[in-house]
Amino acid sequence: MFAGRSPGRGFGWLWTAFAVSTFGTWIAFDAFPLIAILVLHAGPASVSALAATGLAIGTAVAVPLGPWVEFHRKRAVMIAMDLVRFAATVSIPVAFAFGWLTVAQLLVVSIIVATSDIAFRAASGACLKAMVQPEDLVAANGRLEATTWTATAIGPPLGGAAIGLFGPVATVIANALSFVLSAMAIGAIGGGEAVPVRRDPRGFRAAELLAGWRTILAHPVLRLLFFNTVLVNGLIMATAPLLAVLMLGRLGFAPWQYGLAFGAPCIGGLIGARLAPGLVARFGQRNVLLAAGTLRACWSLGLAFIPAGAAGIVLVMILQLGIVTSVGVFNPVFAAYRLGQIETDRTARTLSAWSITSNATIAALTALWGVLAGVAGARPAIAIAGLLMLATPLLLPRRALAVPRGLSTTAA
């Protein structure tokens, strides 16, 4: 990895910030739906509406943030977003302690976190692109992806245990503290960071709001990957609240069992992320994207048939292992290719546009699947999502990929 070179001190601190905030996020896995279900006694429609509305409004608020992030120092933006997320999330345990917690507050916090997440991801992607050589992007994204899956494997079981021992908001406290640690790690990167210079001396124009989408849609391969990843993420996330209600409600699983069922299989994501650079070197980016992207679509349908008891836990683990191993290979290759194809002065806007569309799609599909579950039941709604997932490989690139400057053709 990194072709025998050190990734540098800056990448080390960026990786540290990513790691601590990711672990905090996954310790608080599905914290808001769990609090809504266990504390506020919300049903499937209310839980889906909470998830969908927070994302939808947060996404709308984030639309003008792309140009703002683009022309500000990226590390300053990341630190600011960490502190905003800390202030928002820490308000939940405070309200719970005084008996003031409501669904409305969960909604407001989810809006703030969703908006801040988009700005943070856009800034961190631009920061990564500036720190890492083009030929090392797959390896760097592989490290980040491996960290994500390590946190995903460890975090939910720890979070479930913490809820059982310390109460329903314990994981939210851990998540809030992780944002503070992330901000400190970003601040430790050190060195100067120049303020980005606008090419257009006229300053901000409304057309800049659409620059990210124009970049995506004008690129034949990014356009396909855009529609593929947005749809896949939307279908997976739309069923997450329904799975929580099904498993924690009708099937009677304890929170720690729910966390274990989704956390333990994530070792497959860690393995996939570690394998990704070698697979790209041997088979090329296009072939890896096509194979892994096809495999990740083949498992979700089985989640509609979860039985009660130990057999249900085992089935969820098997299906999740298949999904996350495929995703663990796909994501770092996809992320590296995307960064390699975006012009430096459009990186933040393009990543922001991608996140905004993904979040808006997740919100819309989550709301739609909540209604569908209310009419037909959770299992049929999950099954329909699984069937649609089987069609997503049609949106994967099948022609040779353009090679970013600085890479050899063997990686394409």
Tab-separated table of C-alpha atoms in Angstrom:
chain	number	residue	atom	x	y	z
A	1	MET	CA	0.000	0.000	0.000
A	2	PHE	CA	1.106	3.580	-0.828
A	3	ALA	CA	3.754	2.067	-3.129
A	4	GLY	CA	6.346	1.950	-0.341
A	5	ARG	CA	5.874	5.619	0.624
A	6	SER	CA	4.703	7.020	3.925
A	7	PRO	CA	1.247	8.608	3.599
A	8	GLY	CA	2.505	11.472	5.737
A	9	ARG	CA	1.685	13.029	9.100
A	10	GLY	CA	-1.288	14.935	7.728
A	11	PHE	CA	-3.014	11.814	6.472
A	12	GLY	CA	-2.301	10.124	9.796
A	13	TRP	CA	-4.194	12.807	11.740
A	14	LEU	CA	-6.983	12.898	9.139
A	15	TRP	CA	-7.305	9.132	9.487
A	16	THR	CA	-7.378	9.497	13.290
A	17	ALA	CA	-10.176	12.064	13.105
A	18	PHE	CA	-12.098	9.819	10.757
A	19	ALA	CA	-11.579	6.817	13.036
A	20	VAL	CA	-12.770	8.390	16.284
A	21	SER	CA	-15.866	9.989	14.748
A	22	THR	CA	-16.693	6.788	12.866
A	23	PHE	CA	-16.428	4.707	16.032
A	24	GLY	CA	-18.661	7.202	17.811
A	25	THR	CA	-21.218	7.041	15.026
A	26	TRP	CA	-21.343	3.249	15.019
A	27	ILE	CA	-21.490	2.936	18.794
A	28	ALA	CA	-24.612	5.077	18.407
A	29	PHE	CA	-25.863	2.830	15.584
A	30	ASP	CA	-29.568	3.621	14.969
A	31	ALA	CA	-29.630	5.598	18.229
A	32	PHE	CA	-32.493	7.882	17.198
A	33	PRO	CA	-34.820	5.056	16.039
A	34	LEU	CA	-33.939	3.070	19.165
A	35	ILE	CA	-34.721	6.033	21.421
A	36	ALA	CA	-37.933	6.675	19.509
A	37	ILE	CA	-38.965	3.017	19.880
A	38	LEU	CA	-37.784	2.290	23.428
A	39	VAL	CA	-38.320	5.674	25.130
A	40	LEU	CA	-41.021	7.433	23.131
A	41	HIS	CA	-42.824	4.226	22.037
A	42	ALA	CA	-43.015	5.240	18.363
A	43	GLY	CA	-44.354	2.839	15.730
A	44	PRO	CA	-43.034	1.976	12.222
A	45	ALA	CA	-44.621	4.991	10.501
A	46	SER	CA	-43.313	7.455	13.112
A	47	VAL	CA	-39.797	5.965	13.082
A	48	SER	CA	-39.632	6.058	9.265
A	49	ALA	CA	-41.032	9.607	9.229
A	50	LEU	CA	-38.390	10.737	11.752
A	51	ALA	CA	-35.573	9.295	9.650
A	52	ALA	CA	-36.969	10.615	6.372
A	53	THR	CA	-37.891	14.131	7.517
A	54	GLY	CA	-34.591	14.803	9.226
A	55	LEU	CA	-32.642	13.777	6.151
A	56	ALA	CA	-34.917	15.657	3.754
A	57	ILE	CA	-34.776	18.983	5.585
A	58	GLY	CA	-31.076	18.610	6.399
A	59	THR	CA	-30.354	17.932	2.741
A	60	ALA	CA	-32.296	20.992	1.605
A	61	VAL	CA	-30.435	23.194	4.081
A	62	ALA	CA	-27.108	21.760	2.848
A	63	VAL	CA	-27.611	22.727	-0.831
A	64	PRO	CA	-25.759	26.084	-0.583
A	65	LEU	CA	-22.984	24.578	1.535
A	66	GLY	CA	-21.104	23.059	-1.427
A	67	PRO	CA	-19.820	26.367	-2.826
A	68	TRP	CA	-19.215	27.650	0.707
A	69	VAL	CA	-17.046	24.653	1.576
A	70	GLU	CA	-15.246	24.853	-1.784
A	71	PHE	CA	-13.896	28.337	-1.137
A	72	HIS	CA	-13.004	28.027	2.554
A	73	ARG	CA	-10.175	26.251	4.326
A	74	LYS	CA	-11.256	22.618	4.497
A	75	ARG	CA	-9.814	21.842	7.921
A	76	ALA	CA	-11.553	24.857	9.467
A	77	VAL	CA	-14.838	23.675	7.954
A	78	MET	CA	-14.327	20.163	9.347
A	79	ILE	CA	-13.593	21.444	12.853
A	80	ALA	CA	-16.633	23.735	12.761
A	81	MET	CA	-18.910	20.893	11.638
A	82	ASP	CA	-17.566	18.628	14.398
A	83	LEU	CA	-18.367	21.253	17.035
A	84	VAL	CA	-21.847	21.839	15.616
A	85	ARG	CA	-22.566	18.102	15.691
A	86	PHE	CA	-21.295	17.888	19.272
A	87	ALA	CA	-23.561	20.701	20.450
A	88	ALA	CA	-26.593	19.174	18.728
A	89	THR	CA	-26.137	15.590	19.896
A	90	VAL	CA	-25.242	16.424	23.492
A	91	SER	CA	-28.600	18.190	23.835
A	92	ILE	CA	-30.368	14.799	23.681
A	93	PRO	CA	-28.981	13.297	26.926
A	94	VAL	CA	-29.492	16.656	28.642
A	95	ALA	CA	-33.163	16.706	27.619
A	96	PHE	CA	-33.578	13.050	28.574
A	97	ALA	CA	-32.140	13.685	32.037
A	98	PHE	CA	-34.740	16.385	32.681
A	99	GLY	CA	-37.627	14.451	31.098
A	100	TRP	CA	-37.970	16.920	28.223
A	101	LEU	CA	-37.052	14.638	25.326
A	102	THR	CA	-39.536	14.599	22.436
A	103	VAL	CA	-39.718	13.340	18.873
A	104	ALA	CA	-39.536	16.990	17.775
A	105	GLN	CA	-36.125	17.397	19.402
A	106	LEU	CA	-34.872	14.191	17.784
A	107	LEU	CA	-36.036	15.629	14.469
A	108	VAL	CA	-34.243	18.965	14.953
A	109	VAL	CA	-31.012	17.239	15.972
A	110	SER	CA	-31.214	14.863	13.013
A	111	ILE	CA	-31.579	17.881	10.673
A	112	ILE	CA	-28.516	19.600	12.135
A	113	VAL	CA	-26.438	16.412	12.041
A	114	ALA	CA	-27.493	15.589	8.472
A	115	THR	CA	-26.552	19.079	7.261
A	116	SER	CA	-23.220	19.067	9.088
A	117	ASP	CA	-22.397	15.576	7.829
A	118	ILE	CA	-22.708	16.708	4.213
A	119	ALA	CA	-20.400	19.691	4.730
A	120	PHE	CA	-17.898	17.587	6.692
A	121	ARG	CA	-17.741	14.838	4.044
A	122	ALA	CA	-17.276	17.346	1.235
A	123	ALA	CA	-14.430	19.086	3.078
A	124	SER	CA	-12.740	15.830	4.130
A	125	GLY	CA	-12.847	14.453	0.574
A	126	ALA	CA	-11.207	17.597	-0.773
A	127	CYS	CA	-8.652	17.447	2.052
A	128	LEU	CA	-7.832	13.822	1.254
A	129	LYS	CA	-7.411	14.577	-2.450
A	130	ALA	CA	-4.945	17.364	-1.608
A	131	MET	CA	-2.912	15.160	0.778
A	132	VAL	CA	-2.594	11.922	-1.197
A	133	GLN	CA	-0.996	11.178	-4.563
A	134	PRO	CA	-3.450	10.008	-7.285
A	135	GLU	CA	-1.869	6.553	-7.474
A	136	ASP	CA	-2.389	6.111	-3.715
A	137	LEU	CA	-6.074	7.015	-3.559
A	138	VAL	CA	-7.308	3.417	-3.607
A	139	ALA	CA	-4.945	2.493	-0.757
A	140	ALA	CA	-5.902	5.579	1.276
A	141	ASN	CA	-9.610	5.005	0.772
A	142	GLY	CA	-9.028	1.342	1.581
A	143	ARG	CA	-7.671	2.346	4.990
A	144	LEU	CA	-10.658	4.568	5.639
A	145	GLU	CA	-13.060	1.862	4.478
A	146	ALA	CA	-11.338	-0.750	6.668
A	147	THR	CA	-11.687	1.623	9.612
A	148	THR	CA	-15.379	2.054	8.853
A	149	TRP	CA	-16.012	-1.672	8.867
A	150	THR	CA	-13.938	-2.228	12.000
A	151	ALA	CA	-16.066	0.395	13.747
A	152	THR	CA	-19.217	-1.128	12.276
A	153	ALA	CA	-18.265	-4.553	13.598
A	154	ILE	CA	-17.345	-3.376	17.096
A	155	GLY	CA	-19.589	-0.360	17.597
A	156	PRO	CA	-23.154	-1.768	17.475
A	157	PRO	CA	-22.510	-4.602	19.969
A	158	LEU	CA	-20.803	-2.144	22.318
A	159	GLY	CA	-23.653	0.292	21.806
A	160	GLY	CA	-26.256	-2.371	22.512
A	161	ALA	CA	-24.427	-3.378	25.690
A	162	ALA	CA	-24.098	0.262	26.756
A	163	ILE	CA	-27.831	0.811	26.290
A	164	GLY	CA	-28.543	-2.260	28.399
A	165	LEU	CA	-26.177	-1.160	31.186
A	166	PHE	CA	-26.465	2.642	31.199
A	167	GLY	CA	-29.729	3.506	29.467
A	168	PRO	CA	-30.941	4.507	25.998
A	169	VAL	CA	-28.921	7.729	25.589
A	170	ALA	CA	-25.514	6.353	26.606
A	171	THR	CA	-24.459	5.866	22.989
A	172	VAL	CA	-25.477	9.412	22.077
A	173	ILE	CA	-23.087	10.737	24.738
A	174	ALA	CA	-20.269	8.636	23.274
A	175	ASN	CA	-21.043	9.928	19.795
A	176	ALA	CA	-21.036	13.545	20.984
A	177	LEU	CA	-17.607	13.119	22.603
A	178	SER	CA	-16.234	11.543	19.416
A	179	PHE	CA	-16.884	14.786	17.542
A	180	VAL	CA	-14.750	16.700	20.035
A	181	LEU	CA	-11.893	14.208	19.632
A	182	SER	CA	-12.226	14.407	15.843
A	183	ALA	CA	-11.941	18.209	15.938
A	184	MET	CA	-8.803	17.935	18.077
A	185	ALA	CA	-7.206	15.473	15.624
A	186	ILE	CA	-7.944	17.728	12.653
A	187	GLY	CA	-6.426	20.661	14.526
A	188	ALA	CA	-3.276	18.582	15.109
A	189	ILE	CA	-2.626	18.233	11.363
A	190	GLY	CA	-0.707	21.488	11.546
A	191	GLY	CA	0.868	23.425	8.732
A	192	GLY	CA	-0.732	26.156	6.720
A	193	GLU	CA	-3.711	25.785	4.451
A	194	ALA	CA	-4.220	28.396	1.789
A	195	VAL	CA	-7.627	29.925	1.215
A	196	PRO	CA	-8.918	28.574	-2.127
A	197	VAL	CA	-8.944	31.167	-4.895
A	198	ARG	CA	-11.981	31.625	-7.083
A	199	ARG	CA	-11.454	31.501	-10.825
A	200	ASP	CA	-14.423	33.812	-11.268
A	201	PRO	CA	-13.615	37.252	-9.813
A	202	ARG	CA	-17.339	38.085	-9.654
A	203	GLY	CA	-17.635	35.978	-6.485
A	204	PHE	CA	-20.520	33.704	-5.607
A	205	ARG	CA	-23.162	33.124	-8.272
A	206	ALA	CA	-26.321	31.058	-8.061
A	207	ALA	CA	-25.020	28.833	-10.876
A	208	GLU	CA	-22.358	27.514	-8.511
A	209	LEU	CA	-25.075	25.660	-6.612
A	210	LEU	CA	-25.436	23.335	-9.604
A	211	ALA	CA	-21.754	22.996	-10.507
A	212	GLY	CA	-21.384	19.682	-8.675
A	213	TRP	CA	-24.328	18.085	-10.441
A	214	ARG	CA	-23.123	19.374	-13.826
A	215	THR	CA	-19.735	17.770	-13.207
A	216	ILE	CA	-21.322	14.425	-12.340
A	217	LEU	CA	-23.843	14.309	-15.177
A	218	ALA	CA	-21.321	15.380	-17.819
A	219	HIS	CA	-19.028	12.440	-17.020
A	220	PRO	CA	-20.306	9.179	-18.604
A	221	VAL	CA	-18.903	6.849	-15.932
A	222	LEU	CA	-19.492	9.057	-12.881
A	223	ARG	CA	-23.072	9.488	-14.073
A	224	LEU	CA	-23.661	5.719	-13.979
A	225	LEU	CA	-21.925	5.318	-10.623
A	226	PHE	CA	-23.935	8.244	-9.277
A	227	PHE	CA	-27.294	6.672	-10.063
A	228	ASN	CA	-26.116	3.236	-8.944
A	229	THR	CA	-24.744	4.275	-5.552
A	230	VAL	CA	-27.600	6.651	-4.792
A	231	LEU	CA	-30.196	3.945	-5.500
A	232	VAL	CA	-28.353	1.204	-3.606
A	233	ASN	CA	-27.800	3.380	-0.543
A	234	GLY	CA	-31.391	4.577	-0.651
A	235	LEU	CA	-32.844	1.066	-0.761
A	236	ILE	CA	-30.583	-0.187	2.031
A	237	MET	CA	-31.297	2.738	4.327
A	238	ALA	CA	-35.038	2.823	3.572
A	239	THR	CA	-35.408	-0.636	5.080
A	240	ALA	CA	-33.231	-0.004	8.147
A	241	PRO	CA	-36.050	1.437	10.318
A	242	LEU	CA	-38.351	-1.387	9.221
A	243	LEU	CA	-35.763	-3.991	10.184
A	244	ALA	CA	-35.355	-2.295	13.581
A	245	VAL	CA	-39.106	-2.349	14.199
A	246	LEU	CA	-39.410	-5.956	12.947
A	247	MET	CA	-36.518	-7.314	14.990
A	248	LEU	CA	-36.949	-5.270	18.181
A	249	GLY	CA	-40.730	-5.410	18.104
A	250	ARG	CA	-42.476	-8.351	16.479
A	251	LEU	CA	-39.545	-10.795	16.675
A	252	GLY	CA	-38.583	-9.760	20.222
A	253	PHE	CA	-34.812	-9.427	19.836
A	254	ALA	CA	-32.963	-7.535	22.585
A	255	PRO	CA	-30.963	-4.421	21.596
A	256	TRP	CA	-27.662	-6.266	22.086
A	257	GLN	CA	-28.829	-9.065	19.781
A	258	TYR	CA	-29.888	-6.530	17.163
A	259	GLY	CA	-26.502	-4.817	17.398
A	260	LEU	CA	-24.628	-8.125	17.243
A	261	ALA	CA	-26.566	-9.308	14.194
A	262	PHE	CA	-25.548	-6.251	12.200
A	263	GLY	CA	-22.146	-5.647	13.799
A	264	ALA	CA	-20.366	-8.997	13.737
A	265	PRO	CA	-20.655	-9.603	9.953
A	266	CYS	CA	-18.870	-6.321	9.287
A	267	ILE	CA	-15.561	-8.147	9.571
A	268	GLY	CA	-16.318	-8.941	5.924
A	269	GLY	CA	-16.175	-5.229	5.112
A	270	LEU	CA	-12.760	-4.977	6.754
A	271	ILE	CA	-11.519	-7.933	4.709
A	272	GLY	CA	-12.988	-6.505	1.503
A	273	ALA	CA	-11.388	-3.103	2.053
A	274	ARG	CA	-7.980	-4.677	2.660
A	275	LEU	CA	-8.303	-6.754	-0.499
A	276	ALA	CA	-9.417	-3.879	-2.734
A	277	PRO	CA	-5.984	-2.434	-3.714
A	278	GLY	CA	-4.650	-5.876	-4.678
A	279	LEU	CA	-7.772	-6.711	-6.648
A	280	VAL	CA	-7.520	-3.433	-8.572
A	281	ALA	CA	-3.846	-4.069	-9.346
A	282	ARG	CA	-4.686	-7.516	-10.718
A	283	PHE	CA	-8.067	-7.067	-12.412
A	284	GLY	CA	-8.452	-3.304	-12.938
A	285	GLN	CA	-10.913	-0.799	-11.509
A	286	ARG	CA	-13.760	-1.485	-13.945
A	287	ASN	CA	-13.809	-5.234	-13.375
A	288	VAL	CA	-13.655	-4.849	-9.599
A	289	LEU	CA	-16.445	-2.262	-9.587
A	290	LEU	CA	-18.623	-4.440	-11.810
A	291	ALA	CA	-18.076	-7.663	-9.835
A	292	ALA	CA	-18.360	-6.166	-6.342
A	293	GLY	CA	-21.249	-3.925	-7.336
A	294	THR	CA	-23.164	-6.908	-8.690
A	295	LEU	CA	-22.497	-9.091	-5.655
A	296	ARG	CA	-23.657	-6.436	-3.161
A	297	ALA	CA	-27.128	-6.466	-4.803
A	298	CYS	CA	-27.750	-10.184	-4.250
A	299	TRP	CA	-28.382	-10.400	-0.500
A	300	SER	CA	-30.986	-7.887	0.660
A	301	LEU	CA	-34.030	-9.886	-0.433
A	302	GLY	CA	-33.307	-12.514	2.227
A	303	LEU	CA	-33.843	-9.971	5.013
A	304	ALA	CA	-37.586	-10.170	4.383
A	305	PHE	CA	-37.627	-13.755	5.683
A	306	ILE	CA	-35.974	-13.364	9.119
A	307	PRO	CA	-37.431	-15.883	11.611
A	308	ALA	CA	-37.528	-15.458	15.379
A	309	GLY	CA	-34.896	-16.896	17.714
A	310	ALA	CA	-31.327	-17.981	17.061
A	311	ALA	CA	-32.082	-18.900	13.440
A	312	GLY	CA	-33.029	-15.284	12.760
A	313	ILE	CA	-29.764	-13.977	14.171
A	314	VAL	CA	-27.774	-16.475	12.086
A	315	LEU	CA	-29.654	-15.593	8.881
A	316	VAL	CA	-29.126	-11.848	9.385
A	317	MET	CA	-25.421	-12.425	9.998
A	318	ILE	CA	-25.013	-14.494	6.812
A	319	LEU	CA	-26.853	-11.985	4.655
A	320	GLN	CA	-25.037	-9.019	6.165
A	321	LEU	CA	-21.688	-10.737	5.681
A	322	GLY	CA	-22.409	-11.059	1.968
A	323	ILE	CA	-23.531	-7.455	1.646
A	324	VAL	CA	-20.718	-5.821	3.569
A	325	THR	CA	-17.899	-7.884	2.066
A	326	SER	CA	-19.000	-6.797	-1.399
A	327	VAL	CA	-19.436	-3.201	-0.263
A	328	GLY	CA	-16.026	-3.289	1.447
A	329	VAL	CA	-14.392	-4.035	-1.893
A	330	PHE	CA	-16.582	-1.675	-3.938
A	331	ASN	CA	-16.454	1.497	-1.836
A	332	PRO	CA	-12.712	2.315	-1.750
A	333	VAL	CA	-12.348	1.591	-5.470
A	334	PHE	CA	-15.380	3.727	-6.261
A	335	ALA	CA	-14.260	6.563	-3.942
A	336	ALA	CA	-10.740	6.598	-5.403
A	337	TYR	CA	-12.015	6.630	-8.984
A	338	ARG	CA	-14.463	9.439	-8.198
A	339	LEU	CA	-11.797	11.634	-6.586
A	340	GLY	CA	-9.435	10.971	-9.488
A	341	GLN	CA	-11.962	12.203	-12.031
A	342	ILE	CA	-13.014	15.449	-10.300
A	343	GLU	CA	-11.137	18.712	-10.879
A	344	THR	CA	-9.542	20.024	-7.693
A	345	ASP	CA	-11.506	23.269	-7.670
A	346	ARG	CA	-14.798	21.366	-7.966
A	347	THR	CA	-14.146	18.567	-5.472
A	348	ALA	CA	-16.142	19.916	-2.529
A	349	ARG	CA	-19.092	20.956	-4.678
A	350	THR	CA	-19.204	17.610	-6.474
A	351	LEU	CA	-18.957	15.560	-3.268
A	352	SER	CA	-21.561	17.803	-1.663
A	353	ALA	CA	-23.924	17.332	-4.619
A	354	TRP	CA	-23.405	13.580	-4.410
A	355	SER	CA	-24.182	13.509	-0.682
A	356	ILE	CA	-27.179	15.811	-1.045
A	357	THR	CA	-28.714	13.619	-3.728
A	358	SER	CA	-27.966	10.464	-1.766
A	359	ASN	CA	-29.523	11.863	1.403
A	360	ALA	CA	-32.559	13.201	-0.457
A	361	THR	CA	-33.074	9.800	-2.069
A	362	ILE	CA	-32.699	8.043	1.276
A	363	ALA	CA	-35.237	10.433	2.808
A	364	ALA	CA	-37.744	9.957	-0.004
A	365	LEU	CA	-37.399	6.181	-0.083
A	366	THR	CA	-37.499	5.929	3.715
A	367	ALA	CA	-40.763	7.863	3.796
A	368	LEU	CA	-42.171	5.826	0.913
A	369	TRP	CA	-41.180	2.521	2.512
A	370	GLY	CA	-42.674	3.650	5.818
A	371	VAL	CA	-46.008	4.186	4.067
A	372	LEU	CA	-45.606	0.903	2.209
A	373	ALA	CA	-44.925	-0.936	5.472
A	374	GLY	CA	-47.974	0.686	7.037
A	375	VAL	CA	-50.144	-0.618	4.200
A	376	ALA	CA	-48.598	-3.992	3.382
A	377	GLY	CA	-46.443	-4.774	6.437
A	378	ALA	CA	-42.720	-4.625	7.143
A	379	ARG	CA	-41.798	-7.935	5.504
A	380	PRO	CA	-43.408	-7.217	2.089
A	381	ALA	CA	-41.827	-3.741	2.061
A	382	ILE	CA	-38.367	-5.196	2.762
A	383	ALA	CA	-38.936	-7.816	0.044
A	384	ILE	CA	-39.818	-5.167	-2.560
A	385	ALA	CA	-36.619	-3.276	-1.748
A	386	GLY	CA	-34.648	-6.509	-2.133
A	387	LEU	CA	-36.162	-7.171	-5.557
A	388	LEU	CA	-35.310	-3.645	-6.734
A	389	MET	CA	-31.741	-4.117	-5.506
A	390	LEU	CA	-31.348	-6.980	-7.963
A	391	ALA	CA	-31.743	-4.498	-10.837
A	392	THR	CA	-29.062	-2.027	-9.666
A	393	PRO	CA	-26.113	-3.752	-11.432
A	394	LEU	CA	-27.612	-2.503	-14.711
A	395	LEU	CA	-26.292	0.948	-13.706
A	396	LEU	CA	-22.662	-0.159	-13.347
A	397	PRO	CA	-20.037	0.888	-15.955
A	398	ARG	CA	-19.143	-1.767	-18.509
A	399	ARG	CA	-16.757	0.196	-20.703
A	400	ALA	CA	-13.110	1.005	-19.983
A	401	LEU	CA	-12.646	3.690	-17.321
A	402	ALA	CA	-10.801	6.956	-17.891
A	403	VAL	CA	-7.503	7.008	-16.018
A	404	PRO	CA	-6.755	9.954	-13.706
A	405	ARG	CA	-3.530	11.832	-14.270
A	406	GLY	CA	-0.606	10.100	-12.546
A	407	LEU	CA	-1.997	6.555	-12.729
A	408	SER	CA	-0.838	3.733	-14.953
A	409	THR	CA	-3.285	2.114	-17.363
A	410	THR	CA	-3.084	-1.170	-15.458
A	411	ALA	CA	-5.344	0.327	-12.810
A	412	ALA	CA	-8.183	1.081	-15.238
